[in-house]
Amino acid sequence: MSKKIASLITIVLSLTLVGILVFIVYGLFKTDFNGFGLEHKGKEILTNTANVVLTEGDVITLKYYYGDMGDIKVYMKPVEVAEDFEFTIDGEVKSWNTDIVKSNTVDHSKLLEFYIDNVANTVTVKGSVKQGLKAVFEAEKVSWAGFLPVEDMFYIMIESGDTTITLSSRIYAQTEKISIGNEDITF
Amino acid sequence: MKKSIKKVGVGILTGIMALSAFAFGGCDTTSVSDGYEKVKDTVTDFFAGEESGAMEYDGTVLTAGETYDFGASPKMAFMSTATLLSDEVSETEEDSFFASSVKVKATVTPSDANQHVIWSVAFVNPSSAWATGKTVTDYVTVTTETEGSTTATVKCIKPFGEQIKLICTSEENANISDYITLDFIQSVKSVSLSFGDLPINLGGQTDVTWEVNPNGVGIGGAANLTYETYKDYTIPSSYTSAIDLISPSYHNGGYADPWSVLEWTDTTSVISGLKISSTYVANDATLGDTDYFYKVFYDIKSLVFDSSFLTTTQLYTESWTNAKVYLYTFEPSEIIEYFSNITDGALYSVRVQLTSGVAGKAGGDAVRRSSLINVTGFTNNPLVKSVTLGDGSGVLF
């Protein structure tokens, strides 16, 4: 009799353990795996990801692993940078954090409009930061000294059904040329 | 029944293991979220250049051609009145050209493009007889301080016999790159110098004794300089040589006090506060006024530590009244007094300079090796020139 009870207890405990594991696994899928993923330059992106380096012309493809595709929506917003980035719009000095991220007057949807082309399960990066600023401020000339901050400047949120993958990313212009400043070296 | 329970248990455990494997092994979230491969770089120190500056002593800027009083310090100081150039890079075998490196910078356009680049090196002609079977990074390395940096350090670690390309490629677009070529000038591998039977310990210290007797034969003799070059190079080069005597303080790597050199124990009032100075001035028209180290004798052909060298260097003592008395005017017994209690005998540095016929070598066109001449004492060996037997002399057997 006691053996039967022991066996029963073992079975109950085992089933409880299985239940816990199923809950954990389901939880993983529920929170991190949305049933769809992204592909960028041959790399799969299944969860929210930072430091995504995008170049104008890059295509992000949506891939579905199960379920319906649902409506695809793309959102974008600029992100504050650690060391503010100053640039000149038609001669007027502005900064990324103040005049873009925290601004109430700049229409952030223009960024999305400018940068993202969402067609047939693909999201295409349409332009560089300089081009985007031109579009947002409707400016003729945008310039700055030095280079862009080496950190993420945008959130790109891709939503399908009730799940979203957020890419914390930086967007670059296409590289045109590299030149080594030094002359040939003799040792 | 037992078996059944066992089977159920095994089945459950198998199921748990399978689920665990799927849950924790199936989804490699790290590799997925990372998204981009990392390029490892080794950070190395940049080559540090030498400093230069005006000559000062105790706050006074020193002028070439002038003699200065440095007080009653019981030191022997060898003073030169010539100031010459130093963009010195190395003085010893250990600090040879291999220590030199070159900093390079690439520009990526436009400015809002991804500034990350990848540096690499490759043989220009990897199928050449010399390059075949060799690994280019055994000869030249390129490193960056931070991953993807547009600034890199190129270092030659071994002579090479095939031109090498330094390539900078856009991390974003592998089709966009630039390169420059690296050459290796036929370089000096080893240098050997002796004066007569006195071998000079280049890269270290050479101890000598000074023959104080006017009729004695001092240590030293004619200069004998030999050098060997590396067999691998892409640009052949010949070398011209010069042997100089320079301020010993330069040998020790400093500029501030070229005078404090040779000390001895202050045993008597006679030598208290003495200084010894060399008033000989080398004439080197090829070097300008902006040169900051002291070269006492230029391109010497021989070196003998005897009374004639005492004359040439015009070493003198200076009393409390600043009266100078030249050591070569002393009797040997008096000179001996000065050379008896030397505690720091640094005199000059013998420096060999081999200048390449090919300009533009990274780290300088000249190879320099030097040795500190350290006076340890004296000899007093009058040379017996002849023996005459007087009348009436005889030899008994």
PDB file of N, CA, C and O in Angstrom, chain A residues 124-179:
ATOM      1  N   THR A 124      12.392  48.845 -45.227  1.00  0.00           N
ATOM      2  CA  THR A 124      13.597  49.345 -45.899  1.00  0.00           C
ATOM      3  C   THR A 124      14.027  50.672 -45.285  1.00  0.00           C
ATOM      4  O   THR A 124      13.201  51.560 -45.059  1.00  0.00           O
ATOM      5  N   VAL A 125      15.324  50.771 -45.006  1.00  0.00           N
ATOM      6  CA  VAL A 125      15.882  52.030 -44.493  1.00  0.00           C
ATOM      7  C   VAL A 125      16.153  52.919 -45.693  1.00  0.00           C
ATOM      8  O   VAL A 125      16.989  52.603 -46.546  1.00  0.00           O
ATOM      9  N   LYS A 126      15.452  54.042 -45.740  1.00  0.00           N
ATOM     10  CA  LYS A 126      15.493  54.841 -46.967  1.00  0.00           C
ATOM     11  C   LYS A 126      16.620  55.867 -47.025  1.00  0.00           C
ATOM     12  O   LYS A 126      17.031  56.272 -48.105  1.00  0.00           O
ATOM     13  N   GLY A 127      17.067  56.339 -45.867  1.00  0.00           N
ATOM     14  CA  GLY A 127      18.068  57.409 -45.952  1.00  0.00           C
ATOM     15  C   GLY A 127      18.974  57.462 -44.745  1.00  0.00           C
ATOM     16  O   GLY A 127      18.860  56.674 -43.807  1.00  0.00           O
ATOM     17  N   SER A 128      19.905  58.414 -44.779  1.00  0.00           N
ATOM     18  CA  SER A 128      20.871  58.573 -43.686  1.00  0.00           C
ATOM     19  C   SER A 128      20.363  59.613 -42.691  1.00  0.00           C
ATOM     20  O   SER A 128      19.327  60.257 -42.909  1.00  0.00           O
ATOM     21  N   VAL A 129      21.096  59.804 -41.617  1.00  0.00           N
ATOM     22  CA  VAL A 129      20.717  60.797 -40.599  1.00  0.00           C
ATOM     23  C   VAL A 129      20.665  62.192 -41.218  1.00  0.00           C
ATOM     24  O   VAL A 129      19.732  62.969 -40.990  1.00  0.00           O
ATOM     25  N   LYS A 130      21.651  62.490 -42.031  1.00  0.00           N
ATOM     26  CA  LYS A 130      21.707  63.818 -42.641  1.00  0.00           C
ATOM     27  C   LYS A 130      20.475  64.059 -43.510  1.00  0.00           C
ATOM     28  O   LYS A 130      19.827  65.103 -43.433  1.00  0.00           O
ATOM     29  N   GLN A 131      20.137  63.060 -44.286  1.00  0.00           N
ATOM     30  CA  GLN A 131      18.967  63.200 -45.163  1.00  0.00           C
ATOM     31  C   GLN A 131      17.692  63.310 -44.327  1.00  0.00           C
ATOM     32  O   GLN A 131      16.781  64.075 -44.661  1.00  0.00           O
ATOM     33  N   GLY A 132      17.635  62.548 -43.247  1.00  0.00           N
ATOM     34  CA  GLY A 132      16.463  62.588 -42.376  1.00  0.00           C
ATOM     35  C   GLY A 132      16.281  63.955 -41.738  1.00  0.00           C
ATOM     36  O   GLY A 132      15.166  64.479 -41.664  1.00  0.00           O
ATOM     37  N   LEU A 133      17.399  64.549 -41.292  1.00  0.00           N
ATOM     38  CA  LEU A 133      17.315  65.872 -40.683  1.00  0.00           C
ATOM     39  C   LEU A 133      16.868  66.910 -41.702  1.00  0.00           C
ATOM     40  O   LEU A 133      16.098  67.827 -41.383  1.00  0.00           O
ATOM     41  N   LYS A 134      17.343  66.755 -42.907  1.00  0.00           N
ATOM     42  CA  LYS A 134      16.914  67.667 -43.977  1.00  0.00           C
ATOM     43  C   LYS A 134      15.394  67.590 -44.151  1.00  0.00           C
ATOM     44  O   LYS A 134      14.714  68.597 -44.297  1.00  0.00           O
ATOM     45  N   ALA A 135      14.900  66.351 -44.122  1.00  0.00           N
ATOM     46  CA  ALA A 135      13.466  66.150 -44.330  1.00  0.00           C
ATOM     47  C   ALA A 135      12.650  66.710 -43.170  1.00  0.00           C
ATOM     48  O   ALA A 135      11.654  67.405 -43.368  1.00  0.00           O
ATOM     49  N   VAL A 136      13.123  66.428 -41.949  1.00  0.00           N
ATOM     50  CA  VAL A 136      12.386  66.873 -40.761  1.00  0.00           C
ATOM     51  C   VAL A 136      12.321  68.396 -40.685  1.00  0.00           C
ATOM     52  O   VAL A 136      11.283  68.981 -40.397  1.00  0.00           O
ATOM     53  N   PHE A 137      13.472  69.032 -40.952  1.00  0.00           N
ATOM     54  CA  PHE A 137      13.513  70.494 -40.841  1.00  0.00           C
ATOM     55  C   PHE A 137      13.238  71.197 -42.172  1.00  0.00           C
ATOM     56  O   PHE A 137      13.285  72.418 -42.236  1.00  0.00           O
ATOM     57  N   GLU A 138      12.992  70.416 -43.183  1.00  0.00           N
ATOM     58  CA  GLU A 138      12.788  70.955 -44.531  1.00  0.00           C
ATOM     59  C   GLU A 138      13.906  71.942 -44.849  1.00  0.00           C
ATOM     60  O   GLU A 138      13.666  73.077 -45.289  1.00  0.00           O
ATOM     61  N   ALA A 139      15.135  71.514 -44.587  1.00  0.00           N
ATOM     62  CA  ALA A 139      16.303  72.386 -44.734  1.00  0.00           C
ATOM     63  C   ALA A 139      17.031  72.113 -46.041  1.00  0.00           C
ATOM     64  O   ALA A 139      16.893  71.049 -46.652  1.00  0.00           O
ATOM     65  N   GLU A 140      17.812  73.113 -46.438  1.00  0.00           N
ATOM     66  CA  GLU A 140      18.620  72.975 -47.651  1.00  0.00           C
ATOM     67  C   GLU A 140      19.952  72.295 -47.323  1.00  0.00           C
ATOM     68  O   GLU A 140      20.428  71.453 -48.070  1.00  0.00           O
ATOM     69  N   LYS A 141      20.512  72.732 -46.188  1.00  0.00           N
ATOM     70  CA  LYS A 141      21.856  72.263 -45.884  1.00  0.00           C
ATOM     71  C   LYS A 141      21.970  71.808 -44.428  1.00  0.00           C
ATOM     72  O   LYS A 141      21.615  72.557 -43.515  1.00  0.00           O
ATOM     73  N   VAL A 142      22.450  70.597 -44.242  1.00  0.00           N
ATOM     74  CA  VAL A 142      22.702  70.072 -42.904  1.00  0.00           C
ATOM     75  C   VAL A 142      24.172  69.681 -42.821  1.00  0.00           C
ATOM     76  O   VAL A 142      24.691  69.021 -43.719  1.00  0.00           O
ATOM     77  N   SER A 143      24.815  70.117 -41.765  1.00  0.00           N
ATOM     78  CA  SER A 143      26.235  69.757 -41.627  1.00  0.00           C
ATOM     79  C   SER A 143      26.597  69.642 -40.147  1.00  0.00           C
ATOM     80  O   SER A 143      25.850  70.089 -39.275  1.00  0.00           O
ATOM     81  N   TRP A 144      27.738  69.019 -39.886  1.00  0.00           N
ATOM     82  CA  TRP A 144      28.278  68.960 -38.529  1.00  0.00           C
ATOM     83  C   TRP A 144      29.764  68.682 -38.609  1.00  0.00           C
ATOM     84  O   TRP A 144      30.259  68.209 -39.638  1.00  0.00           O
ATOM     85  N   ALA A 145      30.433  68.984 -37.512  1.00  0.00           N
ATOM     86  CA  ALA A 145      31.870  68.697 -37.450  1.00  0.00           C
ATOM     87  C   ALA A 145      32.049  67.285 -36.899  1.00  0.00           C
ATOM     88  O   ALA A 145      31.309  66.879 -36.004  1.00  0.00           O
ATOM     89  N   GLY A 146      32.994  66.580 -37.418  1.00  0.00           N
ATOM     90  CA  GLY A 146      33.268  65.236 -36.905  1.00  0.00           C
ATOM     91  C   GLY A 146      32.299  64.207 -37.440  1.00  0.00           C
ATOM     92  O   GLY A 146      31.887  64.275 -38.609  1.00  0.00           O
ATOM     93  N   PHE A 147      31.945  63.290 -36.546  1.00  0.00           N
ATOM     94  CA  PHE A 147      31.150  62.147 -36.995  1.00  0.00           C
ATOM     95  C   PHE A 147      29.914  61.968 -36.124  1.00  0.00           C
ATOM     96  O   PHE A 147      29.774  62.612 -35.089  1.00  0.00           O
ATOM     97  N   LEU A 148      29.058  61.064 -36.529  1.00  0.00           N
ATOM     98  CA  LEU A 148      27.858  60.762 -35.760  1.00  0.00           C
ATOM     99  C   LEU A 148      28.247  60.102 -34.431  1.00  0.00           C
ATOM    100  O   LEU A 148      29.296  59.466 -34.347  1.00  0.00           O
ATOM    101  N   PRO A 149      27.410  60.227 -33.416  1.00  0.00           N
ATOM    102  CA  PRO A 149      27.689  59.501 -32.164  1.00  0.00           C
ATOM    103  C   PRO A 149      27.734  57.995 -32.447  1.00  0.00           C
ATOM    104  O   PRO A 149      26.950  57.495 -33.258  1.00  0.00           O
ATOM    105  N   VAL A 150      28.669  57.334 -31.763  1.00  0.00           N
ATOM    106  CA  VAL A 150      28.755  55.877 -31.961  1.00  0.00           C
ATOM    107  C   VAL A 150      27.857  55.215 -30.922  1.00  0.00           C
ATOM    108  O   VAL A 150      28.317  54.582 -29.970  1.00  0.00           O
ATOM    109  N   GLU A 151      26.570  55.415 -31.072  1.00  0.00           N
ATOM    110  CA  GLU A 151      25.580  54.780 -30.189  1.00  0.00           C
ATOM    111  C   GLU A 151      24.228  54.830 -30.887  1.00  0.00           C
ATOM    112  O   GLU A 151      24.043  55.549 -31.888  1.00  0.00           O
ATOM    113  N   ASP A 152      23.306  54.073 -30.340  1.00  0.00           N
ATOM    114  CA  ASP A 152      21.981  53.997 -30.978  1.00  0.00           C
ATOM    115  C   ASP A 152      21.263  55.332 -30.893  1.00  0.00           C
ATOM    116  O   ASP A 152      21.220  55.963 -29.839  1.00  0.00           O
ATOM    117  N   MET A 153      20.690  55.749 -32.026  1.00  0.00           N
ATOM    118  CA  MET A 153      19.993  57.037 -32.080  1.00  0.00           C
ATOM    119  C   MET A 153      18.493  56.871 -32.355  1.00  0.00           C
ATOM    120  O   MET A 153      17.751  57.850 -32.347  1.00  0.00           O
ATOM    121  N   PHE A 154      18.068  55.645 -32.630  1.00  0.00           N
ATOM    122  CA  PHE A 154      16.654  55.417 -32.963  1.00  0.00           C
ATOM    123  C   PHE A 154      16.146  54.126 -32.337  1.00  0.00           C
ATOM    124  O   PHE A 154      16.902  53.177 -32.146  1.00  0.00           O
ATOM    125  N   TYR A 155      14.840  54.129 -32.039  1.00  0.00           N
ATOM    126  CA  TYR A 155      14.124  52.879 -31.784  1.00  0.00           C
ATOM    127  C   TYR A 155      13.269  52.621 -33.009  1.00  0.00           C
ATOM    128  O   TYR A 155      12.522  53.492 -33.447  1.00  0.00           O
ATOM    129  N   ILE A 156      13.362  51.429 -33.537  1.00  0.00           N
ATOM    130  CA  ILE A 156      12.457  51.014 -34.609  1.00  0.00           C
ATOM    131  C   ILE A 156      11.642  49.851 -34.049  1.00  0.00           C
ATOM    132  O   ILE A 156      12.209  48.819 -33.679  1.00  0.00           O
ATOM    133  N   MET A 157      10.338  50.057 -33.946  1.00  0.00           N
ATOM    134  CA  MET A 157       9.456  49.034 -33.363  1.00  0.00           C
ATOM    135  C   MET A 157       8.617  48.415 -34.464  1.00  0.00           C
ATOM    136  O   MET A 157       7.875  49.117 -35.174  1.00  0.00           O
ATOM    137  N   ILE A 158       8.739  47.123 -34.623  1.00  0.00           N
ATOM    138  CA  ILE A 158       7.999  46.414 -35.663  1.00  0.00           C
ATOM    139  C   ILE A 158       6.964  45.531 -34.974  1.00  0.00           C
ATOM    140  O   ILE A 158       7.309  44.665 -34.163  1.00  0.00           O
ATOM    141  N   GLU A 159       5.714  45.797 -35.289  1.00  0.00           N
ATOM    142  CA  GLU A 159       4.609  45.139 -34.592  1.00  0.00           C
ATOM    143  C   GLU A 159       3.832  44.260 -35.563  1.00  0.00           C
ATOM    144  O   GLU A 159       3.536  44.661 -36.686  1.00  0.00           O
ATOM    145  N   SER A 160       3.584  43.066 -35.094  1.00  0.00           N
ATOM    146  CA  SER A 160       2.752  42.157 -35.878  1.00  0.00           C
ATOM    147  C   SER A 160       1.794  41.481 -34.915  1.00  0.00           C
ATOM    148  O   SER A 160       2.227  40.834 -33.971  1.00  0.00           O
ATOM    149  N   GLY A 161       0.507  41.629 -35.183  1.00  0.00           N
ATOM    150  CA  GLY A 161      -0.480  41.093 -34.254  1.00  0.00           C
ATOM    151  C   GLY A 161      -0.335  41.776 -32.915  1.00  0.00           C
ATOM    152  O   GLY A 161      -0.267  43.007 -32.849  1.00  0.00           O
ATOM    153  N   ASP A 162      -0.225  40.974 -31.860  1.00  0.00           N
ATOM    154  CA  ASP A 162      -0.090  41.590 -30.539  1.00  0.00           C
ATOM    155  C   ASP A 162       1.340  41.548 -30.032  1.00  0.00           C
ATOM    156  O   ASP A 162       1.600  41.680 -28.844  1.00  0.00           O
ATOM    157  N   THR A 163       2.298  41.309 -30.903  1.00  0.00           N
ATOM    158  CA  THR A 163       3.700  41.273 -30.466  1.00  0.00           C
ATOM    159  C   THR A 163       4.542  42.304 -31.219  1.00  0.00           C
ATOM    160  O   THR A 163       4.231  42.671 -32.356  1.00  0.00           O
ATOM    161  N   THR A 164       5.622  42.731 -30.562  1.00  0.00           N
ATOM    162  CA  THR A 164       6.484  43.782 -31.124  1.00  0.00           C
ATOM    163  C   THR A 164       7.952  43.409 -30.918  1.00  0.00           C
ATOM    164  O   THR A 164       8.322  42.894 -29.865  1.00  0.00           O
ATOM    165  N   ILE A 165       8.755  43.657 -31.923  1.00  0.00           N
ATOM    166  CA  ILE A 165      10.216  43.545 -31.776  1.00  0.00           C
ATOM    167  C   ILE A 165      10.782  44.950 -31.922  1.00  0.00           C
ATOM    168  O   ILE A 165      10.502  45.643 -32.898  1.00  0.00           O
ATOM    169  N   THR A 166      11.561  45.358 -30.945  1.00  0.00           N
ATOM    170  CA  THR A 166      12.145  46.703 -30.978  1.00  0.00           C
ATOM    171  C   THR A 166      13.635  46.605 -31.302  1.00  0.00           C
ATOM    172  O   THR A 166      14.369  45.855 -30.654  1.00  0.00           O
ATOM    173  N   LEU A 167      14.023  47.389 -32.287  1.00  0.00           N
ATOM    174  CA  LEU A 167      15.441  47.460 -32.656  1.00  0.00           C
ATOM    175  C   LEU A 167      15.987  48.802 -32.196  1.00  0.00           C
ATOM    176  O   LEU A 167      15.541  49.850 -32.663  1.00  0.00           O
ATOM    177  N   SER A 168      16.912  48.760 -31.261  1.00  0.00           N
ATOM    178  CA  SER A 168      17.617  49.985 -30.893  1.00  0.00           C
ATOM    179  C   SER A 168      18.770  50.092 -31.876  1.00  0.00           C
ATOM    180  O   SER A 168      19.652  49.234 -31.922  1.00  0.00           O
ATOM    181  N   SER A 169      18.756  51.133 -32.676  1.00  0.00           N
ATOM    182  CA  SER A 169      19.663  51.094 -33.828  1.00  0.00           C
ATOM    183  C   SER A 169      20.295  52.444 -34.145  1.00  0.00           C
ATOM    184  O   SER A 169      19.909  53.478 -33.623  1.00  0.00           O
ATOM    185  N   ARG A 170      21.284  52.381 -35.001  1.00  0.00           N
ATOM    186  CA  ARG A 170      21.928  53.563 -35.565  1.00  0.00           C
ATOM    187  C   ARG A 170      21.843  53.447 -37.072  1.00  0.00           C
ATOM    188  O   ARG A 170      21.875  52.324 -37.614  1.00  0.00           O
ATOM    189  N   ILE A 171      21.707  54.583 -37.725  1.00  0.00           N
ATOM    190  CA  ILE A 171      21.506  54.551 -39.177  1.00  0.00           C
ATOM    191  C   ILE A 171      22.613  55.363 -39.849  1.00  0.00           C
ATOM    192  O   ILE A 171      22.850  56.511 -39.499  1.00  0.00           O
ATOM    193  N   TYR A 172      23.268  54.751 -40.783  1.00  0.00           N
ATOM    194  CA  TYR A 172      24.381  55.402 -41.474  1.00  0.00           C
ATOM    195  C   TYR A 172      24.094  55.586 -42.963  1.00  0.00           C
ATOM    196  O   TYR A 172      23.284  54.853 -43.549  1.00  0.00           O
ATOM    197  N   ALA A 173      24.811  56.552 -43.529  1.00  0.00           N
ATOM    198  CA  ALA A 173      24.785  56.697 -44.993  1.00  0.00           C
ATOM    199  C   ALA A 173      25.655  55.599 -45.586  1.00  0.00           C
ATOM    200  O   ALA A 173      26.488  55.004 -44.896  1.00  0.00           O
ATOM    201  N   GLN A 174      25.478  55.348 -46.845  1.00  0.00           N
ATOM    202  CA  GLN A 174      26.335  54.352 -47.501  1.00  0.00           C
ATOM    203  C   GLN A 174      27.758  54.893 -47.610  1.00  0.00           C
ATOM    204  O   GLN A 174      27.963  56.058 -47.935  1.00  0.00           O
ATOM    205  N   THR A 175      28.714  54.044 -47.331  1.00  0.00           N
ATOM    206  CA  THR A 175      30.118  54.454 -47.444  1.00  0.00           C
ATOM    207  C   THR A 175      30.459  54.654 -48.913  1.00  0.00           C
ATOM    208  O   THR A 175      30.176  53.797 -49.745  1.00  0.00           O
ATOM    209  N   GLU A 176      31.048  55.796 -49.185  1.00  0.00           N
ATOM    210  CA  GLU A 176      31.427  56.076 -50.579  1.00  0.00           C
ATOM    211  C   GLU A 176      32.900  55.802 -50.831  1.00  0.00           C
ATOM    212  O   GLU A 176      33.289  55.329 -51.887  1.00  0.00           O
ATOM    213  N   LYS A 177      33.713  56.128 -49.820  1.00  0.00           N
ATOM    214  CA  LYS A 177      35.158  56.047 -50.063  1.00  0.00           C
ATOM    215  C   LYS A 177      35.917  55.903 -48.749  1.00  0.00           C
ATOM    216  O   LYS A 177      35.513  56.439 -47.721  1.00  0.00           O
ATOM    217  N   ILE A 178      37.028  55.201 -48.814  1.00  0.00           N
ATOM    218  CA  ILE A 178      37.980  55.154 -47.694  1.00  0.00           C
ATOM    219  C   ILE A 178      39.333  55.562 -48.242  1.00  0.00           C
ATOM    220  O   ILE A 178      39.728  55.118 -49.325  1.00  0.00           O
ATOM    221  N   SER A 179      40.003  56.442 -47.534  1.00  0.00           N
ATOM    222  CA  SER A 179      41.361  56.780 -47.975  1.00  0.00           C
ATOM    223  C   SER A 179      42.292  56.819 -46.766  1.00  0.00           C
ATOM    224  O   SER A 179      41.969  57.408 -45.737  1.00  0.00           O
TER     225      SER A 179
END
